[in-house]
Backbone as CSV, one residue per row, in Angstrom:
resi,resn,N_x,N_y,N_z,CA_x,CA_y,CA_z,C_x,C_y,C_z
1,MET,115.918,126.542,145.677,116.176,125.280,144.770,117.352,125.695,143.665
2,PRO,118.457,125.076,143.666,119.577,125.368,142.807,119.306,125.256,141.501
3,GLN,119.631,126.163,140.510,119.460,126.067,139.069,120.150,124.977,138.589
4,ASN,119.592,124.659,137.258,120.320,123.688,136.573,121.629,123.931,136.067
5,PRO,122.764,123.425,136.370,124.055,123.765,135.973,124.272,123.976,134.414
6,THR,123.282,123.344,133.528,123.475,123.154,132.218,123.159,124.389,131.674
7,THR,122.176,125.076,132.266,121.471,126.370,131.821,122.266,127.501,132.392
8,THR,123.130,127.368,133.470,123.682,128.639,134.028,125.208,128.207,134.337
9,PRO,125.998,128.110,133.056,127.183,127.649,133.468,128.181,128.651,133.939
10,ASP,129.033,127.956,134.841,129.991,128.851,135.441,130.773,129.670,134.803
11,ARG,131.783,130.610,135.404,132.396,131.374,134.463,133.784,130.515,133.897
12,ALA,134.543,129.391,134.785,135.284,128.576,134.262,134.866,127.755,133.095
13,ALA,133.786,127.323,133.089,133.375,126.439,132.130,133.077,127.511,131.006
14,THR,132.626,128.530,131.062,132.267,129.311,129.876,133.568,129.842,129.335
15,VAL,134.758,130.259,129.981,136.044,130.693,129.530,136.502,129.413,128.631
16,ALA,136.455,128.193,129.152,136.965,126.846,128.701,136.192,126.863,127.105
17,SER,135.063,126.981,127.232,134.088,127.049,126.043,134.561,128.144,124.881
18,VAL,134.828,129.284,125.325,135.316,130.435,124.364,136.494,129.874,123.871
19,ILE,137.634,129.532,124.686,138.880,129.220,124.204,138.842,127.963,123.232
20,THR,137.906,126.841,123.386,137.709,125.884,122.720,137.423,126.404,121.285
21,GLU,136.226,127.186,121.265,135.708,127.683,120.005,136.785,128.494,119.411
22,LEU,137.211,129.136,119.884,138.347,130.251,119.355,139.386,129.369,118.582
23,LYS,139.872,128.171,119.240,140.974,127.294,118.573,140.429,126.717,117.677
24,ALA,139.071,126.403,117.680,138.409,125.627,116.355,138.206,126.632,115.022
25,VAL,137.981,127.807,115.427,137.795,128.810,114.473,139.078,129.184,113.864
26,LEU,139.958,129.527,114.527,141.415,130.261,114.053,142.088,128.992,113.518
27,ASP,141.848,127.750,113.883,142.570,126.538,113.277,144.058,126.488,112.839
28,TYR,144.846,127.116,113.957,146.320,127.094,114.006,146.792,126.999,115.403
29,GLU,148.029,126.437,115.667,148.465,126.361,116.835,148.365,127.685,117.680
30,LEU,147.751,127.744,118.705,147.681,129.028,119.659,148.644,128.857,120.748
31,PRO,149.004,129.930,121.218,149.738,129.996,122.744,148.793,129.576,123.901
32,GLU,149.052,129.214,124.875,148.037,129.235,126.118,147.273,130.454,126.172
33,LEU,146.098,130.236,126.154,145.212,131.613,126.375,144.550,131.516,127.553
34,THR,144.471,132.828,127.883,143.985,133.207,129.357,142.907,134.288,129.026
35,GLU,142.192,134.608,130.175,141.077,135.581,130.057,141.690,136.994,129.493
36,GLN,143.186,137.238,129.575,143.600,138.519,129.273,144.172,138.384,127.715
37,SER,143.996,137.351,127.186,144.589,137.266,125.698,143.484,137.910,124.809
38,LYS,144.115,138.716,124.046,143.470,139.684,123.086,143.192,139.209,121.750
39,ILE,141.688,139.125,121.570,141.108,138.267,120.460,141.840,138.664,119.101
40,PHE,141.663,140.293,118.776,141.986,140.530,117.550,143.603,140.823,117.558
41,GLU,144.149,141.542,118.511,145.461,141.848,118.321,146.391,140.572,118.637
42,GLU,146.052,139.891,119.372,147.119,138.648,119.539,146.748,137.389,118.659
43,LEU,145.484,137.022,118.646,145.107,135.974,117.924,144.891,136.007,116.548
44,GLY,144.511,137.290,116.086,144.242,137.449,114.564,142.699,137.222,114.240
45,LEU,141.753,137.158,114.943,140.413,136.809,114.599,140.101,137.946,113.835
46,ASP,139.150,137.592,112.624,138.769,138.602,111.714,137.202,138.533,111.732
47,SER,136.585,139.516,110.964,135.210,139.703,110.931,134.343,138.271,110.550
48,THR,134.963,137.603,109.753,134.392,136.287,109.218,134.431,135.325,110.546
49,GLY,135.618,135.392,111.141,135.743,134.425,112.304,134.920,134.902,113.396
50,VAL,134.646,136.102,113.526,133.550,136.504,114.593,132.210,135.753,114.537
51,PHE,131.893,135.835,113.214,130.439,135.316,112.904,130.577,133.764,113.213
52,GLU,131.487,133.155,112.657,131.786,131.740,112.832,131.902,131.300,114.544
53,LEU,132.610,132.148,115.069,132.808,131.876,116.572,131.515,131.953,117.270
54,MET,130.634,132.937,116.994,129.380,133.234,117.669,128.362,132.058,117.438
55,MET,128.418,131.662,116.288,127.582,130.404,115.861,128.010,129.231,116.618
56,ARG,129.472,129.028,116.678,129.756,127.678,117.403,129.532,127.986,118.983
57,LEU,129.770,129.204,119.529,129.506,129.347,120.890,127.829,129.075,121.136
58,GLU,126.893,129.727,120.374,125.538,129.379,120.463,125.175,127.867,120.521
59,GLU,125.948,127.063,119.512,125.582,125.724,119.466,126.252,125.022,120.882
60,ALA,127.556,125.351,121.021,128.240,124.816,122.180,127.662,124.958,123.432
61,LEU,127.001,126.145,123.739,126.348,126.586,125.034,124.779,126.498,125.018
62,ASP,124.241,126.223,123.874,122.912,126.008,123.795,122.127,127.477,124.072
63,ILE,122.651,128.513,123.553,122.090,129.841,123.912,122.022,130.482,122.606
64,GLU,121.244,131.772,122.561,121.088,132.491,121.045,121.580,133.798,121.571
65,PHE,122.347,134.602,120.892,122.724,135.832,121.127,121.895,136.823,120.488
66,ASP,121.855,137.938,121.085,121.055,139.262,120.618,122.338,139.983,119.710
67,THR,122.287,139.664,118.606,123.329,140.239,117.730,123.253,141.798,117.689
68,ASP,122.086,142.383,118.039,122.100,143.819,118.020,122.724,144.258,119.294
69,SER,122.942,143.546,120.365,123.714,143.976,121.279,125.193,143.761,121.274
70,LEU,125.557,142.929,119.977,127.110,142.909,120.075,127.904,143.968,119.690
71,GLU,128.909,144.216,120.535,129.720,145.533,120.171,131.194,144.833,120.029
72,MET,132.101,145.606,119.365,133.540,145.329,119.403,134.246,145.140,120.623
73,GLY,133.748,145.885,121.628,134.350,145.795,122.805,134.335,144.574,123.531
74,HIS,133.186,143.816,123.233,132.909,142.227,123.696,134.009,141.503,122.940
75,PHE,134.586,141.721,122.116,135.693,140.842,121.660,137.230,141.322,121.696
76,GLU,137.341,142.270,122.694,138.696,142.651,123.221,139.566,141.624,123.743
77,THR,138.972,140.958,124.656,139.825,139.713,125.186,138.906,138.471,125.165
78,VAL,139.610,137.472,125.677,138.711,136.202,126.153,137.779,136.601,127.170
79,GLY,138.219,137.427,128.164,137.465,137.856,129.478,136.230,138.639,129.065
80,THR,136.419,139.386,128.086,135.397,140.418,127.707,134.273,139.673,127.003
81,LEU,134.655,138.638,126.279,133.695,137.864,125.537,133.173,137.033,126.450
82,THR,133.698,136.392,127.404,133.234,135.590,128.266,131.958,136.473,129.078
83,ASP,132.473,137.564,129.597,131.414,138.607,130.172,130.027,138.579,129.443
84,PHE,130.351,138.959,128.004,129.038,138.940,127.154,128.325,137.800,127.150
85,VAL,128.992,136.528,126.798,128.558,135.322,126.926,127.616,134.977,128.288
86,LEU,128.167,135.275,129.327,127.438,134.851,130.500,126.174,136.057,130.730
87,GLY,126.407,137.088,130.229,125.186,138.212,130.282,124.231,137.751,129.255
88,GLU,124.408,137.106,128.203,123.438,136.656,127.262,122.550,135.363,127.830
89,SER,123.607,134.571,128.389,122.888,133.447,129.072,122.426,133.353,130.366
90,GLY,122.253,134.772,130.943,121.325,134.954,132.132,122.192,134.730,133.257
91,SER,123.464,134.279,133.073,124.280,133.969,134.346,124.828,135.152,135.255
C-alpha cells in the first residue's frame, strides 16, 4: 500500500520548501537557489535565522526536529539541509 504523500514528501518538494522558507527568513532578494547554494557563505543566514528557519520548516512540513541531532554541517547547503529534513521526516 503506498504511503501518504503528505507524510513522506519527495525530495523536490522538500527542496522547494527549504528554499521558500529560506527566502522568507532572509527577507531580501536572493539569487536563484539550488541544492548547491551555500546557506551561510552565500546567503548570509545567521544563528537567529537558523532558529527561525527550523521553526518555519517544522510548521510548513508538519514535522518536529530533534534539535539534539542538529549540526552545523546540516546547514552547509540547501541540499545538506534537505537531507537532514528528509531524514527527520522519515523519508
